[in-house]
PDB file of C-alpha atoms in Angstrom:
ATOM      1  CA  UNK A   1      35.591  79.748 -69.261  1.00 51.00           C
ATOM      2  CA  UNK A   2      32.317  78.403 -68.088  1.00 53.00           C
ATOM      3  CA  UNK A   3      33.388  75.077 -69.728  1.00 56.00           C
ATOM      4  CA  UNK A   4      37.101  75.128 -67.907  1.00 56.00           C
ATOM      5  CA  UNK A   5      35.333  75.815 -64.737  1.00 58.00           C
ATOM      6  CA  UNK A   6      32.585  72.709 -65.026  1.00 55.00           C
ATOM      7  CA  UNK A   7      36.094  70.379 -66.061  1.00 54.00           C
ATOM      8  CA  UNK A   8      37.616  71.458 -63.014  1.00 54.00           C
ATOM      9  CA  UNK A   9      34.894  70.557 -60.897  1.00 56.00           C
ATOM     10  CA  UNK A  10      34.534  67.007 -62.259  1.00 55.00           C
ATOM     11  CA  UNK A  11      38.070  66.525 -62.026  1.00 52.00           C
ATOM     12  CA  UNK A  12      38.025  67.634 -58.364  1.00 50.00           C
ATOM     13  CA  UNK A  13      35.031  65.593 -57.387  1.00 56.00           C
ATOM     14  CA  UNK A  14      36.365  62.496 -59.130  1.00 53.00           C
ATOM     15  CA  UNK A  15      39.511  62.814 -57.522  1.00 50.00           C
ATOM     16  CA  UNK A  16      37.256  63.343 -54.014  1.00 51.00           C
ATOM     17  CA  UNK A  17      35.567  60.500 -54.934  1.00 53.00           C
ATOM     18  CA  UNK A  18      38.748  58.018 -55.487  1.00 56.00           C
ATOM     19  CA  UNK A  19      39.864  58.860 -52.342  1.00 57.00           C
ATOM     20  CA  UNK A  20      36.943  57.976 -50.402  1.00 62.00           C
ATOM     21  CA  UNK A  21      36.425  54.740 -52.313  1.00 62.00           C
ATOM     22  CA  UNK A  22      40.281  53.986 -51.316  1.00 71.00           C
ATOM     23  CA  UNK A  23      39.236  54.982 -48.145  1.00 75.00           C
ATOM     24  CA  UNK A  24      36.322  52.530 -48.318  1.00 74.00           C
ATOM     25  CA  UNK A  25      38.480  49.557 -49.754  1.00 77.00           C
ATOM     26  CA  UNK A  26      41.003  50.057 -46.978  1.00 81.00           C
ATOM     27  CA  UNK A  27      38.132  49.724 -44.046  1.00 82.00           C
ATOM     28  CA  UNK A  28      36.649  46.557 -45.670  1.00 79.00           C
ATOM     29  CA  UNK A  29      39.424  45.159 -45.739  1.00 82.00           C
ATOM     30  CA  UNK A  30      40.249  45.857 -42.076  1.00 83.00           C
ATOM     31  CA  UNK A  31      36.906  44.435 -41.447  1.00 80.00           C
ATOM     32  CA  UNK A  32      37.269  41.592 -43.566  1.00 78.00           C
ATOM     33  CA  UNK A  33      40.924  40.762 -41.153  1.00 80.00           C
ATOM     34  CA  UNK A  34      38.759  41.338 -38.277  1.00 79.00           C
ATOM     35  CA  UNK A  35      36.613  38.737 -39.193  1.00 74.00           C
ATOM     36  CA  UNK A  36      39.299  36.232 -40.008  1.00 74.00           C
ATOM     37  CA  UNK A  37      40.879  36.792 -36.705  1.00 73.00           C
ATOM     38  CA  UNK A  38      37.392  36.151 -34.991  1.00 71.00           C
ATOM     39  CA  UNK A  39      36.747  33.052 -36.710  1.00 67.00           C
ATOM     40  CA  UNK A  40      40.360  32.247 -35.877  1.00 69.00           C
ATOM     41  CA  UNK A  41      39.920  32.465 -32.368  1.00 67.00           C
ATOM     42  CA  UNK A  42      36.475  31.204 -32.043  1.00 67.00           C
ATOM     43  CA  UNK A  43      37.193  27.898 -34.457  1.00 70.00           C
ATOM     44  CA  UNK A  44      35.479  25.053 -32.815  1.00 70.00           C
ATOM     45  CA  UNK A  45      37.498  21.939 -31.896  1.00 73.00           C
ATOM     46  CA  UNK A  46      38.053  19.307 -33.593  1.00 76.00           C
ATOM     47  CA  UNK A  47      35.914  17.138 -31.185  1.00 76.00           C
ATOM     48  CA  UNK A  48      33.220  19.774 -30.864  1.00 74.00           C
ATOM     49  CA  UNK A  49      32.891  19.006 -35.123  1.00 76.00           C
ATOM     50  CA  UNK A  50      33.081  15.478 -34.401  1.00 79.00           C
ATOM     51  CA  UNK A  51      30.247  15.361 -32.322  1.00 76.00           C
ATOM     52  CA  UNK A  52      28.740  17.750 -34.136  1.00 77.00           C
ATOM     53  CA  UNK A  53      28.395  15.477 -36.601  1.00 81.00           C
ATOM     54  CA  UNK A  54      27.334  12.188 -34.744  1.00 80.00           C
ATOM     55  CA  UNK A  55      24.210  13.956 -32.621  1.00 80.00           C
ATOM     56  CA  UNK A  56      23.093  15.958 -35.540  1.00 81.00           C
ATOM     57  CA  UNK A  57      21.800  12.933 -37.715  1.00 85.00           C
ATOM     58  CA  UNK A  58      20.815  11.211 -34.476  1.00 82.00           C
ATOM     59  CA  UNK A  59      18.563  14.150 -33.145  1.00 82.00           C
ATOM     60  CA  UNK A  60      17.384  14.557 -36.599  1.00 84.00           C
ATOM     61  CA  UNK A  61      16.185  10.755 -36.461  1.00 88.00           C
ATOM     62  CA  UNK A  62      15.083  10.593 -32.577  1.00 85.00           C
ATOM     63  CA  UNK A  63      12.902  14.075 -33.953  1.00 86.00           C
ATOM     64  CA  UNK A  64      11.310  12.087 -36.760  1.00 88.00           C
ATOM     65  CA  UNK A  65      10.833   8.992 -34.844  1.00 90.00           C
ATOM     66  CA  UNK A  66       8.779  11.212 -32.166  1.00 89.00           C
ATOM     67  CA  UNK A  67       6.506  12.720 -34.995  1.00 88.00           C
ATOM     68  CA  UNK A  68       6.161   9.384 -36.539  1.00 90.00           C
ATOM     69  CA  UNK A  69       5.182   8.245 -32.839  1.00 91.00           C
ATOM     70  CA  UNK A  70       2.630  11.354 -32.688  1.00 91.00           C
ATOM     71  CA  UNK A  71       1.026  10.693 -35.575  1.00 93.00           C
ATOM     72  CA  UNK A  72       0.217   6.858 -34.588  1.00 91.00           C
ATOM     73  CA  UNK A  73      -1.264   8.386 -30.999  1.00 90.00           C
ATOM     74  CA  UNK A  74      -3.141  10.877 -32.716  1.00 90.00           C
ATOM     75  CA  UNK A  75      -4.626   7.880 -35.042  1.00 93.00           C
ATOM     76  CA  UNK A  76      -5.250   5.210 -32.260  1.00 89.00           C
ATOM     77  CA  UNK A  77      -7.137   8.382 -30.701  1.00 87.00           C
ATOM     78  CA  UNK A  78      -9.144   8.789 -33.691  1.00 91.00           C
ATOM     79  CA  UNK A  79      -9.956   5.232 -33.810  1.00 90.00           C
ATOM     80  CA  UNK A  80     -11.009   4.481 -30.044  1.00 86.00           C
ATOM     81  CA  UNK A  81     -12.553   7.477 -29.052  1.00 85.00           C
ATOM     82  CA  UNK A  82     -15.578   6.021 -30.403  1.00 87.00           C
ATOM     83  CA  UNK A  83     -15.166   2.830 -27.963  1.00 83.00           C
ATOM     84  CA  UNK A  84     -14.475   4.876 -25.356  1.00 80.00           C
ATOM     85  CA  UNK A  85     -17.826   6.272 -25.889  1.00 83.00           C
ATOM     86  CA  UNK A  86     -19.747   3.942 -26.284  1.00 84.00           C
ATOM     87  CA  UNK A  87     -18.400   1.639 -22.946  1.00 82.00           C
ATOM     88  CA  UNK A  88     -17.772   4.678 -20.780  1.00 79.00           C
ATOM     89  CA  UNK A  89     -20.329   3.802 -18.610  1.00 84.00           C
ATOM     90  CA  UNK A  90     -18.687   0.465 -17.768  1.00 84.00           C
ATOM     91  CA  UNK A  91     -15.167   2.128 -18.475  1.00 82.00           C
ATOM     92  CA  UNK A  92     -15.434   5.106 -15.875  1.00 81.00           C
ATOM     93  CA  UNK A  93     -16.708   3.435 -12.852  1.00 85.00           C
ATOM     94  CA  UNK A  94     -14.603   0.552 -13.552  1.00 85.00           C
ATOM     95  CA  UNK A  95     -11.143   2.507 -13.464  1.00 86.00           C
ATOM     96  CA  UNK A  96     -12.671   4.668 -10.379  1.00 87.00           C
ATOM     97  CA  UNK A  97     -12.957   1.564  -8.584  1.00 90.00           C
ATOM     98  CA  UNK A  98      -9.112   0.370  -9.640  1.00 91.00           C
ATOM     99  CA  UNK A  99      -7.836   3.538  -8.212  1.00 89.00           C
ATOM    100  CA  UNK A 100      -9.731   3.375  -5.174  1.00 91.00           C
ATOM    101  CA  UNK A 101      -8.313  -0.116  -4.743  1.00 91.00           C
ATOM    102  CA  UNK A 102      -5.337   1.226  -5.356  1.00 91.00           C
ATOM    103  CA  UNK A 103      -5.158   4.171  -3.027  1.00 91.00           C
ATOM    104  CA  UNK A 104      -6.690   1.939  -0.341  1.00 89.00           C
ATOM    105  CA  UNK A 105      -3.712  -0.585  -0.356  1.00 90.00           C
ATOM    106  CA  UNK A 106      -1.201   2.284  -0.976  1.00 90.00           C
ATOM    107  CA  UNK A 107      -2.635   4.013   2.022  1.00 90.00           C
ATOM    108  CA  UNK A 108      -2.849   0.943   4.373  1.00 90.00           C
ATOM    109  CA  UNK A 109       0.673   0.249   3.341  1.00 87.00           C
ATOM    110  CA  UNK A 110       2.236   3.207   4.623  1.00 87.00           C
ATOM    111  CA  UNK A 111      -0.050   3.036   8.059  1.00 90.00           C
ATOM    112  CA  UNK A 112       1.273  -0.070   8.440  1.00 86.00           C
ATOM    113  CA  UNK A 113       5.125   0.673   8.060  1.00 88.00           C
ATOM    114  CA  UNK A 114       3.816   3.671  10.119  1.00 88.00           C
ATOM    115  CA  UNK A 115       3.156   1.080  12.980  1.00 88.00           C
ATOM    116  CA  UNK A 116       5.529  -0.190  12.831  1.00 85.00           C
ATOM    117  CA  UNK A 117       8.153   1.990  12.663  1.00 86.00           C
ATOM    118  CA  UNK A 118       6.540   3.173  15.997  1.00 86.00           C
ATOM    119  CA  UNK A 119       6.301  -0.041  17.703  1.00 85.00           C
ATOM    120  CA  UNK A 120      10.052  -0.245  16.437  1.00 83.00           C
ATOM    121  CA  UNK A 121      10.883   3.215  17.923  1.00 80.00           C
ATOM    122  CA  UNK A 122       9.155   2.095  21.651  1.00 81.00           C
ATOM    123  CA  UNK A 123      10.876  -1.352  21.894  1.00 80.00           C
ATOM    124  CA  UNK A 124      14.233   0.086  21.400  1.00 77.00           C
ATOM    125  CA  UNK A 125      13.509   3.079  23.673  1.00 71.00           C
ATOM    126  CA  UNK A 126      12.542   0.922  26.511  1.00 70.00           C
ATOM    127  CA  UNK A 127      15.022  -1.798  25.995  1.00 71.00           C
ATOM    128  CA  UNK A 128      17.695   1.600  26.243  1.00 67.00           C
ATOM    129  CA  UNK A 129      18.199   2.291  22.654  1.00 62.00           C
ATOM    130  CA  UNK A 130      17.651   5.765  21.570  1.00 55.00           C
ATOM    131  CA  UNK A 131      18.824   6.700  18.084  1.00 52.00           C
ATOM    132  CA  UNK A 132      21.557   3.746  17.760  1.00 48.00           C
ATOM    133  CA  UNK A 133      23.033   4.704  21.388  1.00 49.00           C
ATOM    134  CA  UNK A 134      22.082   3.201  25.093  1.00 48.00           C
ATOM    135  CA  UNK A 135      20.471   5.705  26.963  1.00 54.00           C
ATOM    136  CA  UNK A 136      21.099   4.210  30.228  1.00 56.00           C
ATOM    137  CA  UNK A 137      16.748   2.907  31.272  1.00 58.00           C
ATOM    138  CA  UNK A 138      16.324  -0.367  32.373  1.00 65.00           C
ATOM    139  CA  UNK A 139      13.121  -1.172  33.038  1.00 70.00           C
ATOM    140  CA  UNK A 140      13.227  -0.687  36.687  1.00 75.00           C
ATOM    141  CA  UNK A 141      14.008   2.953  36.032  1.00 75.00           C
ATOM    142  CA  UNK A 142      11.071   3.482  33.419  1.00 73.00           C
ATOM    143  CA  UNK A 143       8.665   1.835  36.044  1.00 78.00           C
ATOM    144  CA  UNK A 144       9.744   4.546  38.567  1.00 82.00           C
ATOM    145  CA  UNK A 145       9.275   7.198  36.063  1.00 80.00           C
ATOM    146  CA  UNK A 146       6.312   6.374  35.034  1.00 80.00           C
ATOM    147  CA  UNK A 147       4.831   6.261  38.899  1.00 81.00           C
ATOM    148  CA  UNK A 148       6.507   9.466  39.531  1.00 84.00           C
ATOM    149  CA  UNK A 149       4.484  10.972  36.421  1.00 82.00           C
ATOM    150  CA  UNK A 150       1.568   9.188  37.414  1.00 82.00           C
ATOM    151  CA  UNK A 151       1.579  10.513  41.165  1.00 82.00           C
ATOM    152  CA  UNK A 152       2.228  14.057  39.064  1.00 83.00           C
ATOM    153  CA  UNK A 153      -0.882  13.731  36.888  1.00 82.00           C
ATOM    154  CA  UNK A 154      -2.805  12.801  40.208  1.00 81.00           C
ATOM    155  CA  UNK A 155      -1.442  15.660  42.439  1.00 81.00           C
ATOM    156  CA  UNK A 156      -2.618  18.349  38.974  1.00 83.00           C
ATOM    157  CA  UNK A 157      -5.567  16.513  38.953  1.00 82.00           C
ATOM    158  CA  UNK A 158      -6.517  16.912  42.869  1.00 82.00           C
ATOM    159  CA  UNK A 159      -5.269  20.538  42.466  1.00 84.00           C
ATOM    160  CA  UNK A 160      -7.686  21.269  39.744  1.00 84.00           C
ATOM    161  CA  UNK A 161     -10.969  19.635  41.437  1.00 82.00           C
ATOM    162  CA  UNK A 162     -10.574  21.731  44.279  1.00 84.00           C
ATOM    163  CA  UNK A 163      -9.984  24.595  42.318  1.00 83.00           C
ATOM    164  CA  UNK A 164     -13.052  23.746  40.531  1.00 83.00           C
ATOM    165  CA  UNK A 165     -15.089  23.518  44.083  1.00 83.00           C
ATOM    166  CA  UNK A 166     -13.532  26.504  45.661  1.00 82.00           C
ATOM    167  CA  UNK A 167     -15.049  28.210  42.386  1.00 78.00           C
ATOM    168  CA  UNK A 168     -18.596  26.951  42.394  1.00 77.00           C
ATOM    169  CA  UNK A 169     -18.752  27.750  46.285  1.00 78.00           C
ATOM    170  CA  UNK A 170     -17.834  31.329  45.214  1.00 79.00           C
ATOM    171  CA  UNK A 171     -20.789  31.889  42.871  1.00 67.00           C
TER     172      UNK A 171
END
């Protein structure tokens, strides 16, 4: 009886067990369809494969010619650094003094189209050019504006002398 009962029990577990691993087969293959759907929808172009194809070998040969071109630098480094040591004193001052000159003429170069951009910008506003358009100044007008500003400046200036007086005499 014992015996009937310990058949029965494999049987039922075997039978357990071929119904999950149906179970199993049926969800890999779902997953497996999935897949092939994904890669169905995500398949690249054929002009995405075609260049693909052409920038791959040309990276890969760009890539080596830069370590090819790193590996001569580091070797010219190896093989002057010992020049460079022994004429830095004539080395160091020597490329101070080129970028001095350098910065010098760079500097008086952009003075000078400082000037005259300037000069530029005066000419045209007396002549009656302000930003492409006539303003309307002829010189006789500037010549009055500049008096009036000048009698201005004088009147301020006589105001603040005896301001300044009236203020001493107080103290």
């Amino acid at each position: 009886m014992a015996d009937q009962s310990y058949r029965q029990d494999i049987y039922l577990r075997g039978s357990q067990s071929q119904g999950q691993g149906q179970d199993l087969q049926q969800r890999g293959q779902e997953a497996v369809q999935s897949f092939k759907h994904f890669l169905h929808e995500k398949a690249p172009s054929s002009s995405n494969v075609v260049a693909i194809a052409t920038v791959l070998p040309l990276g890969g040969f760009l890539l080596g010619l830069s370590g090819l071109a790193f590996i001569g630098s580091l070797i010219g480094l190896a093989i002057t650094t010992p020049l460079f040591i022994l004429f830095s004193p004539v080395i160091v001052p020597a490329v101070l003094t080129i970028g001095l000159v350098v910065l010098g003429f760079l500097v008086a170069g952009g003075f000078g189209i400082t000037a005259l951009s300037a000069f530029s910008w005066i000419i045209n506003y007396f002549r009656g050019y302000e930003a492409g358009h006539a303003v309307g100044m002829d010189m006789d007008h500037v010549s009055r504006w500049a008096h009036d500003k000048a009698g201005d400046m004088g009147h301020r200036v006589k105001e603040m002398g005896q301001s300044i007086t009236d203020r001493a005499r107080r103290e």
